[in-house]
PDB file of N, CA and C and ligand atoms in Angstrom:
ATOM      1  N   UNK Z  69     122.148 103.611 124.895  1.00  0.00           N
ATOM      2  CA  UNK Z  69     121.448 102.825 124.350  1.00  0.00           C
ATOM      3  C   UNK Z  69     120.588 102.800 122.962  1.00  0.00           C
ATOM      4  N   UNK Z  70     120.814 102.361 121.872  1.00  0.00           N
ATOM      5  CA  UNK Z  70     120.229 102.810 120.144  1.00  0.00           C
ATOM      6  C   UNK Z  70     118.866 102.017 120.154  1.00  0.00           C
ATOM      7  N   UNK Z  71     118.216 102.159 119.595  1.00  0.00           N
ATOM      8  CA  UNK Z  71     116.671 102.054 119.667  1.00  0.00           C
ATOM      9  C   UNK Z  71     116.739 101.922 117.679  1.00  0.00           C
ATOM     10  N   UNK Z  72     117.461 102.091 117.201  1.00  0.00           N
ATOM     11  CA  UNK Z  72     117.315 102.210 115.789  1.00  0.00           C
ATOM     12  C   UNK Z  72     116.465 101.013 114.987  1.00  0.00           C
ATOM     13  N   UNK Z  73     115.572 101.219 114.214  1.00  0.00           N
ATOM     14  CA  UNK Z  73     114.552  99.798 113.206  1.00  0.00           C
ATOM     15  C   UNK Z  73     115.420  98.899 113.083  1.00  0.00           C
ATOM     16  N   UNK Z  74     115.659  98.143 112.633  1.00  0.00           N
ATOM     17  CA  UNK Z  74     116.036  96.581 112.125  1.00  0.00           C
ATOM     18  C   UNK Z  74     115.224  96.446 111.327  1.00  0.00           C
ATOM     19  N   UNK Z  75     115.354  96.053 109.666  1.00  0.00           N
ATOM     20  CA  UNK Z  75     114.794  95.264 108.973  1.00  0.00           C
ATOM     21  C   UNK Z  75     114.131  93.635 109.599  1.00  0.00           C
ATOM     22  N   UNK Z  76     114.944  93.249 109.727  1.00  0.00           N
ATOM     23  CA  UNK Z  76     114.807  91.690 110.620  1.00  0.00           C
ATOM     24  C   UNK Z  76     114.156  91.235 111.475  1.00  0.00           C
ATOM     25  N   UNK Z  77     113.814  91.968 112.178  1.00  0.00           N
ATOM     26  CA  UNK Z  77     113.269  92.160 113.715  1.00  0.00           C
ATOM     27  C   UNK Z  77     111.445  91.887 113.585  1.00  0.00           C
ATOM     28  N   UNK Z  78     111.251  91.183 114.690  1.00  0.00           N
ATOM     29  CA  UNK Z  78     110.105  91.383 114.830  1.00  0.00           C
ATOM     30  C   UNK Z  78     109.408  90.524 113.387  1.00  0.00           C
ATOM     31  N   UNK Z  79     109.428  89.699 112.607  1.00  0.00           N
ATOM     32  CA  UNK Z  79     108.343  89.419 112.012  1.00  0.00           C
ATOM     33  C   UNK Z  79     108.528  88.038 112.335  1.00  0.00           C
ATOM     34  N   UNK Z  80     106.891  87.946 112.426  1.00  0.00           N
ATOM     35  CA  UNK Z  80     106.231  86.676 113.469  1.00  0.00           C
ATOM     36  C   UNK Z  80     106.625  85.451 112.055  1.00  0.00           C
ATOM     37  N   UNK Z  81     106.253  84.232 112.949  1.00  0.00           N
ATOM     38  CA  UNK Z  81     105.726  83.335 111.875  1.00  0.00           C
ATOM     39  C   UNK Z  81     104.169  83.250 111.817  1.00  0.00           C
ATOM     40  N   UNK Z  82     103.999  82.550 110.653  1.00  0.00           N
ATOM     41  CA  UNK Z  82     102.519  82.177 110.227  1.00  0.00           C
ATOM     42  C   UNK Z  82     101.488  81.339 111.671  1.00  0.00           C
ATOM     43  N   UNK Z  83     100.421  82.013 112.193  1.00  0.00           N
ATOM     44  CA  UNK Z  83      99.916  81.321 113.076  1.00  0.00           C
ATOM     45  C   UNK Z  83      98.920  80.606 112.566  1.00  0.00           C
ATOM     46  N   UNK Z  84      98.679  80.236 111.452  1.00  0.00           N
ATOM     47  CA  UNK Z  84      97.790  79.249 110.743  1.00  0.00           C
ATOM     48  C   UNK Z  84      98.925  77.544 110.100  1.00  0.00           C
ATOM     49  N   UNK Z  85     100.197  77.772 109.373  1.00  0.00           N
ATOM     50  CA  UNK Z  85     100.710  77.235 109.104  1.00  0.00           C
ATOM     51  C   UNK Z  85     102.481  76.554 109.661  1.00  0.00           C
ATOM     52  N   UNK Z  86     102.336  78.715 110.744  1.00  0.00           N
ATOM     53  CA  UNK Z  86     103.831  78.373 111.108  1.00  0.00           C
ATOM     54  C   UNK Z  86     105.290  78.253 109.879  1.00  0.00           C
ATOM     55  N   UNK Z  87     104.356  78.585 109.420  1.00  0.00           N
ATOM     56  CA  UNK Z  87     105.515  79.302 108.080  1.00  0.00           C
ATOM     57  C   UNK Z  87     106.866  80.416 108.476  1.00  0.00           C
ATOM     58  N   UNK Z  88     108.086  80.412 107.654  1.00  0.00           N
ATOM     59  CA  UNK Z  88     109.026  81.748 108.319  1.00  0.00           C
ATOM     60  C   UNK Z  88     108.567  82.451 107.224  1.00  0.00           C
ATOM     61  N   UNK Z  89     107.812  81.694 106.089  1.00  0.00           N
ATOM     62  CA  UNK Z  89     107.768  82.689 104.483  1.00  0.00           C
ATOM     63  C   UNK Z  89     106.305  83.922 105.207  1.00  0.00           C
ATOM     64  N   UNK Z  90     106.768  85.241 106.105  1.00  0.00           N
ATOM     65  CA  UNK Z  90     105.772  86.091 106.278  1.00  0.00           C
ATOM     66  C   UNK Z  90     106.052  87.255 105.758  1.00  0.00           C
ATOM     67  N   UNK Z  91     105.426  88.048 104.964  1.00  0.00           N
ATOM     68  CA  UNK Z  91     105.770  89.246 104.755  1.00  0.00           C
ATOM     69  C   UNK Z  91     105.552  90.285 104.850  1.00  0.00           C
ATOM     70  N   UNK Z  92     105.748  91.397 105.475  1.00  0.00           N
ATOM     71  CA  UNK Z  92     104.586  92.780 105.805  1.00  0.00           C
ATOM     72  C   UNK Z  92     103.525  92.873 104.569  1.00  0.00           C
ATOM     73  N   UNK Z  93     102.827  93.706 104.743  1.00  0.00           N
ATOM     74  CA  UNK Z  93     101.361  94.542 103.907  1.00  0.00           C
ATOM     75  C   UNK Z  93     101.815  95.683 103.965  1.00  0.00           C
ATOM     76  N   UNK Z  94     101.976  96.069 102.858  1.00  0.00           N
ATOM     77  CA  UNK Z  94     102.297  97.345 102.180  1.00  0.00           C
ATOM     78  C   UNK Z  94     101.226  98.101 101.562  1.00  0.00           C
ATOM     79  N   UNK Z  95     100.879  99.320 102.570  1.00  0.00           N
ATOM     80  CA  UNK Z  95      99.309  99.486 102.515  1.00  0.00           C
ATOM     81  C   UNK Z  95      99.405 101.258 101.410  1.00  0.00           C
ATOM     82  N   UNK Z  96      98.797 101.513 100.981  1.00  0.00           N
ATOM     83  CA  UNK Z  96      98.882 103.029 100.011  1.00  0.00           C
ATOM     84  C   UNK Z  96      99.426 102.572  98.583  1.00  0.00           C
ATOM     85  N   UNK Z  97      99.392 103.601  97.812  1.00  0.00           N
ATOM     86  CA  UNK Z  97      99.961 103.783  96.539  1.00  0.00           C
ATOM     87  C   UNK Z  97     101.102 103.438  96.648  1.00  0.00           C
ATOM     88  N   UNK Z  98     101.927 102.110  95.710  1.00  0.00           N
ATOM     89  CA  UNK Z  98     103.251 101.860  96.396  1.00  0.00           C
ATOM     90  C   UNK Z  98     104.185 102.759  95.095  1.00  0.00           C
ATOM     91  N   UNK Z  99     105.557 103.142  95.259  1.00  0.00           N
ATOM     92  CA  UNK Z  99     106.253 103.264  94.271  1.00  0.00           C
ATOM     93  C   UNK Z  99     107.019 102.190  93.394  1.00  0.00           C
ATOM     94  N   UNK Z 100     107.360 103.081  92.555  1.00  0.00           N
ATOM     95  CA  UNK Z 100     108.316 101.799  91.349  1.00  0.00           C
ATOM     96  C   UNK Z 100     109.255 101.629  92.644  1.00  0.00           C
ATOM     97  N   UNK Z 101     109.509 101.414  93.354  1.00  0.00           N
ATOM     98  CA  UNK Z 101     110.559 100.373  94.837  1.00  0.00           C
ATOM     99  C   UNK Z 101     109.322  99.533  95.018  1.00  0.00           C
ATOM    100  N   UNK Z 102     108.232  99.926  95.311  1.00  0.00           N
ATOM    101  CA  UNK Z 102     107.076  99.127  95.980  1.00  0.00           C
ATOM    102  C   UNK Z 102     106.492  97.896  95.488  1.00  0.00           C
ATOM    103  N   UNK Z 103     106.325  98.037  94.195  1.00  0.00           N
ATOM    104  CA  UNK Z 103     105.915  97.233  93.151  1.00  0.00           C
ATOM    105  C   UNK Z 103     107.120  96.251  92.533  1.00  0.00           C
ATOM    106  N   UNK Z 104     108.410  96.661  93.111  1.00  0.00           N
ATOM    107  CA  UNK Z 104     109.351  96.350  92.719  1.00  0.00           C
ATOM    108  C   UNK Z 104     109.498  95.189  93.692  1.00  0.00           C
ATOM    109  N   UNK Z 105     109.311  95.479  95.166  1.00  0.00           N
ATOM    110  CA  UNK Z 105     109.309  94.691  95.855  1.00  0.00           C
ATOM    111  C   UNK Z 105     108.722  93.254  96.057  1.00  0.00           C
ATOM    112  N   UNK Z 106     107.303  93.944  95.911  1.00  0.00           N
ATOM    113  CA  UNK Z 106     106.118  93.108  95.507  1.00  0.00           C
ATOM    114  C   UNK Z 106     106.650  91.719  94.520  1.00  0.00           C
ATOM    115  N   UNK Z 107     107.048  92.567  93.332  1.00  0.00           N
ATOM    116  CA  UNK Z 107     107.172  91.586  92.607  1.00  0.00           C
ATOM    117  C   UNK Z 107     108.201  90.145  93.163  1.00  0.00           C
ATOM    118  N   UNK Z 108     109.278  90.854  93.909  1.00  0.00           N
ATOM    119  CA  UNK Z 108     110.369  89.967  94.557  1.00  0.00           C
ATOM    120  C   UNK Z 108     110.133  89.411  95.570  1.00  0.00           C
ATOM    121  N   UNK Z 109     108.336  89.280  95.733  1.00  0.00           N
ATOM    122  CA  UNK Z 109     107.380  88.705  96.529  1.00  0.00           C
ATOM    123  C   UNK Z 109     108.475  89.044  98.432  1.00  0.00           C
ATOM    124  N   UNK Z 110     109.049  90.488  98.416  1.00  0.00           N
ATOM    125  CA  UNK Z 110     109.636  90.812  99.960  1.00  0.00           C
ATOM    126  C   UNK Z 110     108.451  91.624 100.069  1.00  0.00           C
ATOM    127  N   UNK Z 111     107.287  92.156  99.732  1.00  0.00           N
ATOM    128  CA  UNK Z 111     106.125  92.492 100.527  1.00  0.00           C
ATOM    129  C   UNK Z 111     104.660  92.127  99.594  1.00  0.00           C
ATOM    130  N   UNK Z 112     103.744  92.116 100.698  1.00  0.00           N
ATOM    131  CA  UNK Z 112     102.140  91.751  99.663  1.00  0.00           C
ATOM    132  C   UNK Z 112     101.562  93.036  99.891  1.00  0.00           C
ATOM    133  N   UNK Z 113     101.517  93.706  98.627  1.00  0.00           N
ATOM    134  CA  UNK Z 113     100.341  94.674  98.523  1.00  0.00           C
ATOM    135  C   UNK Z 113      99.026  95.151  99.126  1.00  0.00           C
ATOM    136  N   UNK Z 114      98.672  95.605  99.649  1.00  0.00           N
ATOM    137  CA  UNK Z 114      97.527  95.320 100.638  1.00  0.00           C
ATOM    138  C   UNK Z 114      96.533  96.600 100.233  1.00  0.00           C
ATOM    139  N   UNK Z 115      96.653  97.083  99.224  1.00  0.00           N
ATOM    140  CA  UNK Z 115      95.724  98.562  98.524  1.00  0.00           C
ATOM    141  C   UNK Z 115      96.160  99.320  98.771  1.00  0.00           C
ATOM    142  N   UNK Z 116      95.016 101.045  98.837  1.00  0.00           N
ATOM    143  CA  UNK Z 116      95.544 101.737  99.198  1.00  0.00           C
ATOM    144  C   UNK Z 116      94.387 102.496  99.967  1.00  0.00           C
ATOM    145  N   UNK Z 117      93.552 101.352 100.845  1.00  0.00           N
ATOM    146  CA  UNK Z 117      92.922 101.313 101.812  1.00  0.00           C
ATOM    147  C   UNK Z 117      92.987 101.214 103.086  1.00  0.00           C
ATOM    148  N   UNK Z 118      93.354 101.502 103.917  1.00  0.00           N
ATOM    149  CA  UNK Z 118      93.573 100.545 105.122  1.00  0.00           C
ATOM    150  C   UNK Z 118      92.345 100.542 106.016  1.00  0.00           C
ATOM    151  N   UNK Z 119      91.617 100.019 106.963  1.00  0.00           N
ATOM    152  CA  UNK Z 119      91.019 100.258 107.499  1.00  0.00           C
ATOM    153  C   UNK Z 119      91.277  99.096 109.204  1.00  0.00           C
ATOM    154  N   UNK Z 120      89.871  99.527 109.966  1.00  0.00           N
ATOM    155  CA  UNK Z 120      89.887  98.858 111.032  1.00  0.00           C
ATOM    156  C   UNK Z 120      90.390  97.218 110.999  1.00  0.00           C
ATOM    157  N   UNK Z 121      89.974  96.965 110.251  1.00  0.00           N
ATOM    158  CA  UNK Z 121      90.691  95.184 110.310  1.00  0.00           C
ATOM    159  C   UNK Z 121      91.889  94.746 108.971  1.00  0.00           C
ATOM    160  N   UNK Z 122      92.492  95.863 108.599  1.00  0.00           N
ATOM    161  CA  UNK Z 122      93.961  95.553 108.004  1.00  0.00           C
ATOM    162  C   UNK Z 122      94.985  95.054 108.604  1.00  0.00           C
ATOM    163  N   UNK Z 123      95.101  93.636 108.236  1.00  0.00           N
ATOM    164  CA  UNK Z 123      96.467  93.223 108.790  1.00  0.00           C
ATOM    165  C   UNK Z 123      97.519  93.392 108.349  1.00  0.00           C
ATOM    166  N   UNK Z 124      98.765  94.018 109.476  1.00  0.00           N
ATOM    167  CA  UNK Z 124      99.829  93.776 108.829  1.00  0.00           C
ATOM    168  C   UNK Z 124     100.790  92.952 108.311  1.00  0.00           C
ATOM    169  N   UNK Z 125     100.556  91.809 109.148  1.00  0.00           N
ATOM    170  CA  UNK Z 125     101.770  91.063 107.550  1.00  0.00           C
ATOM    171  C   UNK Z 125     100.700  89.871 106.702  1.00  0.00           C
ATOM    172  N   UNK Z 126     101.344  88.806 105.764  1.00  0.00           N
ATOM    173  CA  UNK Z 126     100.906  88.083 105.108  1.00  0.00           C
ATOM    174  C   UNK Z 126     101.627  86.948 105.015  1.00  0.00           C
ATOM    175  N   UNK Z 127     101.736  85.834 105.045  1.00  0.00           N
ATOM    176  CA  UNK Z 127     101.985  84.408 104.703  1.00  0.00           C
ATOM    177  C   UNK Z 127     101.739  84.217 103.214  1.00  0.00           C
ATOM    178  N   UNK Z 128     103.304  83.916 102.806  1.00  0.00           N
ATOM    179  CA  UNK Z 128     103.236  83.704 101.213  1.00  0.00           C
ATOM    180  C   UNK Z 128     103.056  81.834 101.379  1.00  0.00           C
ATOM    181  N   UNK Z 129     102.965  81.234 102.461  1.00  0.00           N
ATOM    182  CA  UNK Z 129     102.702  79.679 102.005  1.00  0.00           C
ATOM    183  C   UNK Z 129     101.498  79.581 102.474  1.00  0.00           C
ATOM    184  N   UNK Z 130     100.706  80.146 102.908  1.00  0.00           N
ATOM    185  CA  UNK Z 130      99.991  79.518 103.228  1.00  0.00           C
ATOM    186  C   UNK Z 130      98.089  80.760 102.984  1.00  0.00           C
ATOM    187  N   UNK Z 131      98.747  81.892 102.353  1.00  0.00           N
ATOM    188  CA  UNK Z 131      98.057  83.192 102.357  1.00  0.00           C
ATOM    189  C   UNK Z 131      97.122  83.751 103.221  1.00  0.00           C
ATOM    190  N   UNK Z 132      97.487  83.009 104.380  1.00  0.00           N
ATOM    191  CA  UNK Z 132      96.795  84.243 105.713  1.00  0.00           C
ATOM    192  C   UNK Z 132      97.112  85.260 105.692  1.00  0.00           C
ATOM    193  N   UNK Z 133      96.332  86.133 106.351  1.00  0.00           N
ATOM    194  CA  UNK Z 133      96.892  87.727 106.699  1.00  0.00           C
ATOM    195  C   UNK Z 133      96.368  87.957 108.319  1.00  0.00           C
ATOM    196  N   UNK Z 134      97.542  88.550 108.986  1.00  0.00           N
ATOM    197  CA  UNK Z 134      97.422  88.631 110.496  1.00  0.00           C
ATOM    198  C   UNK Z 134      98.062  89.335 110.671  1.00  0.00           C
ATOM    199  N   UNK Z 135      97.774  90.091 112.293  1.00  0.00           N
ATOM    200  CA  UNK Z 135      98.301  90.740 112.970  1.00  0.00           C
ATOM    201  C   UNK Z 135      98.146  91.906 113.409  1.00  0.00           C
ATOM    202  N   UNK Z 136      97.798  92.708 114.023  1.00  0.00           N
ATOM    203  CA  UNK Z 136      97.600  94.204 114.962  1.00  0.00           C
ATOM    204  C   UNK Z 136      96.375  94.579 114.179  1.00  0.00           C
ATOM    205  N   UNK Z 137      95.671  93.454 114.506  1.00  0.00           N
ATOM    206  CA  UNK Z 137      93.864  94.022 113.618  1.00  0.00           C
ATOM    207  C   UNK Z 137      93.748  95.013 115.126  1.00  0.00           C
ATOM    208  N   UNK Z 138      92.627  95.798 114.416  1.00  0.00           N
ATOM    209  CA  UNK Z 138      92.469  96.820 115.759  1.00  0.00           C
ATOM    210  C   UNK Z 138      90.953  96.527 116.112  1.00  0.00           C
ATOM    211  N   UNK Z 139      90.471  97.197 117.048  1.00  0.00           N
ATOM    212  CA  UNK Z 139      88.825  96.794 116.922  1.00  0.00           C
ATOM    213  C   UNK Z 139      88.870  98.396 116.899  1.00  0.00           C
ATOM    214  N   UNK Z 140      86.931  97.425 116.637  1.00  0.00           N
ATOM    215  CA  UNK Z 140      86.697  99.642 115.941  1.00  0.00           C
ATOM    216  C   UNK Z 140      86.621 100.560 117.195  1.00  0.00           C
ATOM    217  N   UNK Z 141      86.724 100.010 118.015  1.00  0.00           N
ATOM    218  CA  UNK Z 141      87.098 101.156 118.786  1.00  0.00           C
ATOM    219  C   UNK Z 141      88.144 101.876 119.757  1.00  0.00           C
ATOM    220  N   UNK Z 142      89.464 100.826 119.186  1.00  0.00           N
ATOM    221  CA  UNK Z 142      90.767 101.360 119.528  1.00  0.00           C
ATOM    222  C   UNK Z 142      91.135 102.492 118.050  1.00  0.00           C
ATOM    223  N   UNK Z 143      90.569 101.796 116.528  1.00  0.00           N
ATOM    224  CA  UNK Z 143      90.458 102.216 115.577  1.00  0.00           C
ATOM    225  C   UNK Z 143      89.565 104.089 115.600  1.00  0.00           C
ATOM    226  N   UNK Z 144      88.474 103.829 116.481  1.00  0.00           N
ATOM    227  CA  UNK Z 144      88.090 105.440 116.376  1.00  0.00           C
ATOM    228  C   UNK Z 144      88.806 106.087 117.208  1.00  0.00           C
ATOM    229  N   UNK Z 145      89.243 105.561 118.382  1.00  0.00           N
ATOM    230  CA  UNK Z 145      90.106 106.637 119.374  1.00  0.00           C
ATOM    231  C   UNK Z 145      91.297 106.676 118.930  1.00  0.00           C
ATOM    232  N   UNK Z 146      91.814 106.042 117.812  1.00  0.00           N
ATOM    233  CA  UNK Z 146      93.312 106.710 116.933  1.00  0.00           C
ATOM    234  C   UNK Z 146      92.704 107.562 116.285  1.00  0.00           C
ATOM    235  N   UNK Z 147      92.234 107.561 115.425  1.00  0.00           N
ATOM    236  CA  UNK Z 147      91.934 108.438 114.474  1.00  0.00           C
ATOM    237  C   UNK Z 147      90.867 109.832 114.997  1.00  0.00           C
ATOM    238  N   UNK Z 148      90.258 109.479 116.013  1.00  0.00           N
ATOM    239  CA  UNK Z 148      90.020 110.425 116.948  1.00  0.00           C
ATOM    240  C   UNK Z 148      91.458 111.681 117.683  1.00  0.00           C
ATOM    241  N   UNK Z 149      92.362 110.716 118.211  1.00  0.00           N
ATOM    242  CA  UNK Z 149      93.193 111.340 118.719  1.00  0.00           C
ATOM    243  C   UNK Z 149      94.188 112.439 117.542  1.00  0.00           C
ATOM    244  N   UNK Z 150      93.841 111.632 116.326  1.00  0.00           N
ATOM    245  CA  UNK Z 150      94.656 112.596 115.488  1.00  0.00           C
ATOM    246  C   UNK Z 150      93.891 113.530 114.359  1.00  0.00           C
ATOM    247  N   UNK Z 151      92.980 113.352 114.806  1.00  0.00           N
ATOM    248  CA  UNK Z 151      91.693 114.666 114.317  1.00  0.00           C
ATOM    249  C   UNK Z 151      91.973 115.720 115.205  1.00  0.00           C
ATOM    250  N   UNK Z 152      91.748 115.844 116.426  1.00  0.00           N
ATOM    251  CA  UNK Z 152      91.376 116.810 117.182  1.00  0.00           C
ATOM    252  C   UNK Z 152      92.955 117.189 117.315  1.00  0.00           C
TER     253      UNK Z 152
HETATM  254 ZN1   ZN V 140     100.884  80.513 106.720  1.00  0.00          ZN
END
């Protein structure tokens, strides 16, 4: 079994308008390539700060952002696990 990651799996459709024009949101300071991808519409730039409400996906059709929102408790647990 090969579990390698593939680029085109698991990209959801928009829960609001059901468009397939959904891109991942890139967090952190983007590289030159990150900016180029954003200009091509391949990713959305989410800024340098990721927090508990940061969504994973953005819809290019309606602007909705969604997915993988952590609850505050989940986020604290993750941070606690990482710090200890
Ligand atoms: Zn949408």
